[in-house]
Coordinates of C-alpha atoms and ligand atoms in Angstrom, one line a residue:
M1 CA -22.5 0.4 -24.0
Q2 CA -23.3 -3.0 -22.6
K3 CA -26.9 -4.1 -23.0
I4 CA -28.5 -4.2 -19.6
D5 CA -30.7 -7.2 -18.9
G6 CA -31.6 -9.6 -16.1
H7 CA -28.1 -10.9 -15.8
T8 CA -26.3 -7.6 -15.6
R9 CA -23.9 -7.4 -12.6
L10 CA -23.5 -4.1 -10.8
C11 CA -20.4 -2.6 -9.3
G12 CA -20.0 1.0 -8.0
L13 CA -18.2 3.6 -6.0
I14 CA -19.4 5.1 -2.7
G15 CA -18.0 8.3 -1.4
N16 CA -18.7 12.0 -1.1
P17 CA -18.1 13.6 -3.5
V18 CA -18.1 11.2 -6.4
E19 CA -19.2 13.4 -9.2
H20 CA -15.8 13.9 -10.8
T21 CA -14.6 10.3 -10.6
M22 CA -12.7 8.5 -13.4
S23 CA -13.5 5.0 -12.1
P24 CA -16.6 4.4 -14.3
V25 CA -14.3 4.9 -17.3
I26 CA -11.9 2.2 -16.0
H27 CA -14.5 -0.4 -15.2
N28 CA -17.0 0.2 -18.0
T29 CA -14.2 0.2 -20.5
L30 CA -12.8 -3.1 -19.1
A31 CA -16.3 -4.7 -19.1
A32 CA -16.8 -3.6 -22.7
M33 CA -13.4 -4.9 -23.8
E34 CA -14.0 -8.3 -22.1
G35 CA -17.6 -8.5 -23.2
R36 CA -18.6 -8.8 -19.6
N37 CA -22.2 -8.1 -18.6
L38 CA -21.3 -5.6 -15.9
V39 CA -21.9 -1.9 -15.2
Y40 CA -20.2 0.4 -12.8
V41 CA -22.0 3.4 -11.3
P42 CA -20.9 6.1 -8.8
F43 CA -23.1 6.5 -5.7
H44 CA -23.1 9.7 -3.7
V45 CA -23.4 8.6 -0.1
G46 CA -24.3 11.4 2.4
T47 CA -22.9 11.9 5.9
G48 CA -24.0 9.1 8.3
Q49 CA -25.2 6.8 5.5
A50 CA -22.2 4.6 4.9
R51 CA -23.4 1.6 6.9
K52 CA -26.8 1.6 5.1
A53 CA -25.0 2.0 1.8
V54 CA -22.8 -1.1 2.3
E55 CA -25.6 -3.2 3.8
G56 CA -28.1 -2.0 1.1
A57 CA -25.6 -2.8 -1.7
Y58 CA -25.1 -6.3 -0.3
A59 CA -28.9 -6.8 -0.1
L60 CA -29.2 -5.7 -3.8
N61 CA -26.7 -8.3 -4.8
V62 CA -24.1 -5.7 -5.8
L63 CA -20.9 -7.6 -6.9
G64 CA -18.4 -5.1 -5.6
L65 CA -17.8 -1.5 -4.5
N66 CA -15.0 1.0 -4.5
V67 CA -14.8 3.3 -1.5
T68 CA -13.4 6.8 -1.6
V69 CA -13.1 9.8 0.7
P70 CA -14.4 10.1 3.5
Y71 CA -15.4 6.4 4.1
K72 CA -12.2 4.4 3.5
E73 CA -11.7 3.8 7.3
E74 CA -15.3 3.9 8.5
V75 CA -16.6 1.0 6.2
I76 CA -14.2 -1.5 7.8
A77 CA -16.6 -1.8 10.7
Y78 CA -19.4 -2.9 8.3
L79 CA -17.4 -5.7 6.5
K80 CA -17.4 -9.4 7.1
E81 CA -13.7 -9.6 6.7
T82 CA -10.7 -7.4 5.9
D83 CA -7.6 -8.4 4.0
A84 CA -4.5 -8.4 6.2
M85 CA -2.7 -5.7 4.3
A86 CA -5.7 -3.4 4.3
K87 CA -6.1 -4.0 8.0
Q88 CA -2.5 -2.9 8.6
I89 CA -3.0 0.2 6.5
G90 CA -6.3 0.8 8.3
A91 CA -8.2 1.8 5.1
V92 CA -10.0 -0.1 2.4
N93 CA -10.9 1.1 -1.1
T94 CA -12.4 -2.1 -2.5
L95 CA -15.2 -4.3 -1.3
V96 CA -15.5 -7.8 -2.7
R97 CA -18.8 -9.8 -2.4
T98 CA -18.3 -13.0 -0.4
Q99 CA -20.7 -15.4 1.4
G100 CA -22.5 -13.4 4.1
G101 CA -20.9 -9.9 3.5
Y102 CA -18.2 -7.9 1.8
K103 CA -14.4 -8.5 2.2
G104 CA -12.3 -5.3 2.2
Y105 CA -9.1 -4.7 0.3
N106 CA -6.7 -1.8 -0.2
T107 CA -5.8 -1.7 -3.9
D108 CA -4.3 1.8 -3.7
M109 CA -1.0 0.5 -2.4
M110 CA -0.6 -2.2 -5.0
G111 CA -1.9 0.2 -7.7
L112 CA 0.9 2.6 -6.8
Y113 CA 3.4 -0.2 -6.9
R114 CA 2.2 -1.4 -10.4
A115 CA 2.3 2.2 -11.6
M116 CA 5.8 2.6 -10.4
C117 CA 6.9 -0.6 -12.0
A118 CA 5.3 0.5 -15.3
E119 CA 7.4 3.7 -15.1
G120 CA 10.6 1.8 -14.2
I121 CA 10.7 3.2 -10.7
K122 CA 12.1 0.9 -8.0
L123 CA 11.7 1.1 -4.3
E124 CA 14.1 -1.6 -3.1
G125 CA 17.2 0.0 -1.7
E126 CA 15.9 3.5 -2.6
E127 CA 16.1 6.6 -0.4
V128 CA 12.6 7.9 -0.3
I129 CA 10.9 11.2 0.8
I130 CA 7.2 11.0 1.3
L131 CA 5.3 14.3 1.5
G132 CA 2.0 14.0 3.5
A133 CA 0.7 11.8 6.3
G134 CA -3.0 11.4 5.3
G135 CA -4.7 8.2 4.1
A136 CA -2.8 7.9 0.8
A137 CA 0.6 8.7 2.4
R138 CA 0.0 6.0 5.0
A139 CA -0.4 3.3 2.2
V140 CA 2.7 4.7 0.5
A141 CA 4.7 4.4 3.7
F142 CA 3.7 0.8 4.1
L143 CA 4.5 0.1 0.5
C144 CA 8.0 1.6 0.8
A145 CA 8.7 -0.4 4.0
W146 CA 7.3 -3.6 2.5
K147 CA 9.4 -3.2 -0.7
K148 CA 12.5 -2.5 1.5
A149 CA 13.3 1.1 0.7
A150 CA 16.7 2.0 2.3
R151 CA 15.4 5.0 4.2
I152 CA 12.0 6.8 4.3
Y153 CA 11.7 10.4 5.3
L154 CA 8.0 11.1 6.1
L155 CA 7.3 14.9 6.1
N156 CA 4.0 16.4 7.1
R157 CA 2.6 19.7 8.1
T158 CA 1.1 18.1 11.2
L159 CA 4.1 16.2 12.8
E160 CA 1.9 14.1 15.1
K161 CA 0.3 12.3 12.1
A162 CA 3.7 11.5 10.6
K163 CA 4.9 10.2 13.9
R164 CA 1.8 7.9 14.2
I165 CA 2.4 6.4 10.8
A166 CA 6.2 6.0 11.5
E167 CA 5.4 4.1 14.7
E168 CA 3.0 1.8 13.0
V169 CA 5.2 1.0 10.0
N170 CA 8.4 0.7 12.1
G171 CA 6.5 -1.6 14.5
M172 CA 5.4 -4.0 11.8
A173 CA 6.1 -7.6 12.7
G174 CA 9.7 -8.6 12.1
R175 CA 10.6 -5.2 10.8
G176 CA 12.8 -4.2 13.7
A177 CA 15.1 -7.2 13.1
A178 CA 15.0 -6.7 9.4
A179 CA 15.8 -3.0 9.6
G180 CA 18.9 -3.8 11.7
N181 CA 21.1 -0.7 11.9
G182 CA 18.2 1.6 11.4
A183 CA 18.2 1.4 7.6
G184 CA 14.7 1.2 6.1
K185 CA 13.1 3.1 9.0
V186 CA 10.5 5.7 8.6
E187 CA 11.7 9.0 10.0
P188 CA 8.9 11.5 10.7
M189 CA 9.7 15.2 10.2
P190 CA 7.8 18.4 10.1
L191 CA 7.4 19.6 6.5
E192 CA 9.3 22.8 7.1
D193 CA 12.4 20.9 8.2
Y194 CA 13.1 19.5 4.7
R195 CA 16.5 21.2 4.7
E196 CA 17.7 18.6 7.3
I197 CA 17.5 15.8 4.8
P198 CA 21.1 15.0 3.8
S199 CA 21.9 16.5 0.4
D200 CA 24.8 14.2 -0.4
R201 CA 22.5 11.8 -2.3
K202 CA 19.4 11.9 -4.5
Y203 CA 15.9 10.8 -3.6
L204 CA 12.7 9.4 -5.0
A205 CA 10.0 11.9 -3.7
I206 CA 6.4 10.8 -3.5
Q207 CA 4.0 13.7 -3.2
A208 CA 1.0 12.4 -1.2
T209 CA -0.5 15.7 0.1
S210 CA -3.6 17.3 -1.4
V211 CA -1.6 20.5 -2.2
G212 CA -1.8 21.3 -5.9
L213 CA -5.0 19.4 -6.5
Y214 CA -7.5 21.1 -8.8
P215 CA -8.5 23.9 -8.5
K216 CA -5.5 25.1 -6.5
T217 CA -3.1 24.1 -9.2
K218 CA -0.5 26.8 -8.5
E219 CA 0.5 25.4 -5.2
A220 CA 3.2 22.9 -4.1
P221 CA 3.9 21.7 -0.6
I222 CA 7.5 22.9 -0.9
E223 CA 8.6 25.8 -3.2
D224 CA 12.3 25.9 -2.4
K225 CA 14.4 24.9 -5.5
E226 CA 17.1 23.5 -3.2
F227 CA 14.8 20.8 -2.1
Y228 CA 14.1 19.8 -5.7
Q229 CA 17.8 19.5 -6.4
K230 CA 17.8 16.5 -4.2
I231 CA 15.2 14.7 -6.2
H232 CA 16.0 12.3 -9.1
T233 CA 12.3 11.2 -9.5
G234 CA 9.1 12.8 -8.3
F235 CA 5.8 10.9 -8.2
D236 CA 2.8 13.0 -7.5
L237 CA -0.3 11.0 -6.5
I238 CA -2.5 13.9 -7.9
Y239 CA -3.7 13.4 -11.4
R240 CA -5.9 16.5 -11.7
P241 CA -4.1 18.5 -13.1
S242 CA -1.9 16.0 -15.0
Q243 CA 1.0 18.5 -14.7
T244 CA 1.2 19.7 -11.1
R245 CA 3.4 22.4 -9.7
F246 CA 5.4 19.8 -7.8
M247 CA 6.1 18.0 -11.1
S248 CA 7.2 21.2 -12.7
L249 CA 9.6 22.0 -9.8
V250 CA 11.1 18.5 -10.0
R251 CA 11.6 18.8 -13.8
G252 CA 13.0 22.3 -13.3
Q253 CA 15.9 20.8 -11.4
G254 CA 16.5 18.0 -13.9
G255 CA 14.4 15.2 -12.3
R256 CA 11.9 12.9 -13.9
A257 CA 8.3 13.5 -12.8
F258 CA 5.0 11.5 -13.0
H259 CA 1.4 12.2 -12.1
G260 CA -1.0 9.8 -10.3
L261 CA -3.3 8.7 -13.2
K262 CA -1.5 5.3 -13.7
M263 CA -1.9 4.6 -9.9
L264 CA -5.6 5.3 -10.4
L265 CA -5.7 3.0 -13.4
Y266 CA -4.0 0.1 -11.6
Q267 CA -6.0 0.4 -8.3
G268 CA -9.0 0.0 -10.6
I269 CA -7.6 -2.9 -12.6
I270 CA -6.8 -4.8 -9.3
A271 CA -10.3 -4.1 -8.0
Y272 CA -11.8 -5.3 -11.3
E273 CA -9.7 -8.5 -11.1
L274 CA -10.8 -9.2 -7.6
W275 CA -14.5 -8.8 -8.4
N276 CA -14.4 -10.9 -11.6
G277 CA -11.7 -13.4 -10.8
T278 CA -10.0 -12.5 -14.0
E279 CA -6.5 -11.2 -15.0
I280 CA -6.2 -8.1 -17.3
P281 CA -3.4 -8.3 -19.8
Q282 CA -0.9 -5.4 -19.7
E283 CA -1.9 -4.3 -23.3
D284 CA -5.6 -4.1 -22.2
A285 CA -4.6 -2.0 -19.1
L286 CA -2.7 0.4 -21.4
E287 CA -5.7 0.6 -23.7
V288 CA -7.9 1.6 -20.8
Y289 CA -5.2 4.2 -19.8
E290 CA -5.5 5.8 -23.3
T291 CA -9.2 6.0 -22.8
M292 CA -8.7 7.7 -19.4
K293 CA -6.3 10.2 -20.9
T294 CA -8.7 11.0 -23.8
E295 CA -11.5 11.5 -21.3
M296 CA -9.3 13.9 -19.3
G297 CA -8.0 15.6 -22.4
I298 CA -4.3 15.0 -21.7
E299 CA -1.5 13.6 -23.8
E300 CA 1.2 12.6 -21.3
Ligands
NDP401 P1 -6.0 13.3 3.2 O1 -7.0 14.4 3.4 O2 -6.1 12.1 4.1 O3 -4.5 13.9 3.5 C1 -4.1 15.2 3.0 C2 -2.6 15.4 3.3 O4 -2.3 16.7 2.7 C3 -2.2 15.5 4.7 O5 -0.9 15.1 4.9 C4 -2.3 17.1 5.0 O6 -1.5 17.5 6.0 C5 -1.7 17.5 3.7 N1 -2.1 18.9 3.4 C6 -3.3 19.4 3.1 N2 -3.2 20.8 2.9 C7 -2.0 21.1 3.1 C8 -1.3 22.4 3.1 N3 -1.9 23.5 2.8 N4 0.1 22.4 3.4 C9 0.7 21.2 3.7 N5 0.1 20.0 3.7 C10 -1.2 20.0 3.5 O7 -5.9 12.9 1.7 P2 -5.5 11.6 1.0 O8 -4.3 11.0 1.7 O9 -6.6 10.7 0.8 O10 -5.1 12.1 -0.5 C11 -3.9 12.8 -0.7 C12 -3.8 13.1 -2.2 O11 -3.5 11.9 -2.9 C13 -5.0 13.7 -2.8 O12 -4.6 14.8 -3.6 C14 -5.6 12.6 -3.6 O13 -6.3 13.1 -4.7 C15 -4.4 11.8 -4.0 N6 -4.7 10.4 -4.2 C16 -4.5 9.8 -5.5 C17 -4.8 8.5 -5.7 C18 -4.6 8.0 -7.1 O14 -5.1 6.9 -7.4 N7 -3.8 8.6 -7.9 C19 -5.4 7.6 -4.7 C20 -5.5 8.3 -3.4 C21 -5.2 9.6 -3.2 P3 -2.0 17.6 7.5 O15 -1.9 16.2 8.1 O16 -1.1 18.5 8.2 O17 -3.4 18.1 7.4

């Protein structure tokens, strides 16, 4: 544990709830590894208190904040500046102290990308199915489009939300021209219409709903084995539990499956790098990952 003195810098997490977060493990481990005089603390911020929390943190000279549910969209209004990519996604999860206020970033998207690269999963030219159209799915859809996936099926229980994301992603500057014959487009669909996805090819499926999240670990957004026969790789954003029902269903049909803990690791690493102007070597990132797994009591 870092000795706390008059030079200690403070970073933290605001959200509600924050009690089960793994982020302190990421940042306090990194600070200890680097010998940096920094501590990271979660702050439970009650309803209606987000503005005060952001302004108060700035007044207290807090170096940086992570932002989680339900404040990722709301806090944008309280920032001095928002990074272009975060603005497009419409959500921030990292606030970086600048002259006169915080600048907002979205490190979830790049965190997912780094996690996928680390697992050897590529997006370019890939046929992708995204399940969900909430905040996380939105970042995933932008990432897939940005990394030039060949086709993106966006399935959600509430079709309207999938349509809204599709409109925004497909409408990105220059995208219409780049997409040409319709390849690379986001196609919104109701979740129950998954059978309409062509079965003459295999897909990368990204599970971005909250179905299967602890404690409802026996649930998956789609149960039908036929759906999972179409999947060569399944990436679940959920990491609690580390083996979700979605992952079991993918593996049951011969696909590879991953949980979301590495995404969490890398969104944290990127935030830490932004706050401290440093670059974390890959072997240090993997050491932090081992600490996270130990903390969660998992091996895989
Ligand atoms: P949101 O609440 O914004 O979205 C939830 C999504 O789940 C919506 O698409 C919703 O559909 C869908 N959903 C919820 N219940 C059901 C149901 N019973 N049947 C079908 N669909 C359902 O959450 P987020 O986007 O913020 O997070 C989604 C998941 O991603 C969470 O489990 C979260 O833990 C995880 N996550 C992981 C991260 C990581 O670093 N690994 C980072 C961020 C998120 P509808 O629109 O119809 O309500």
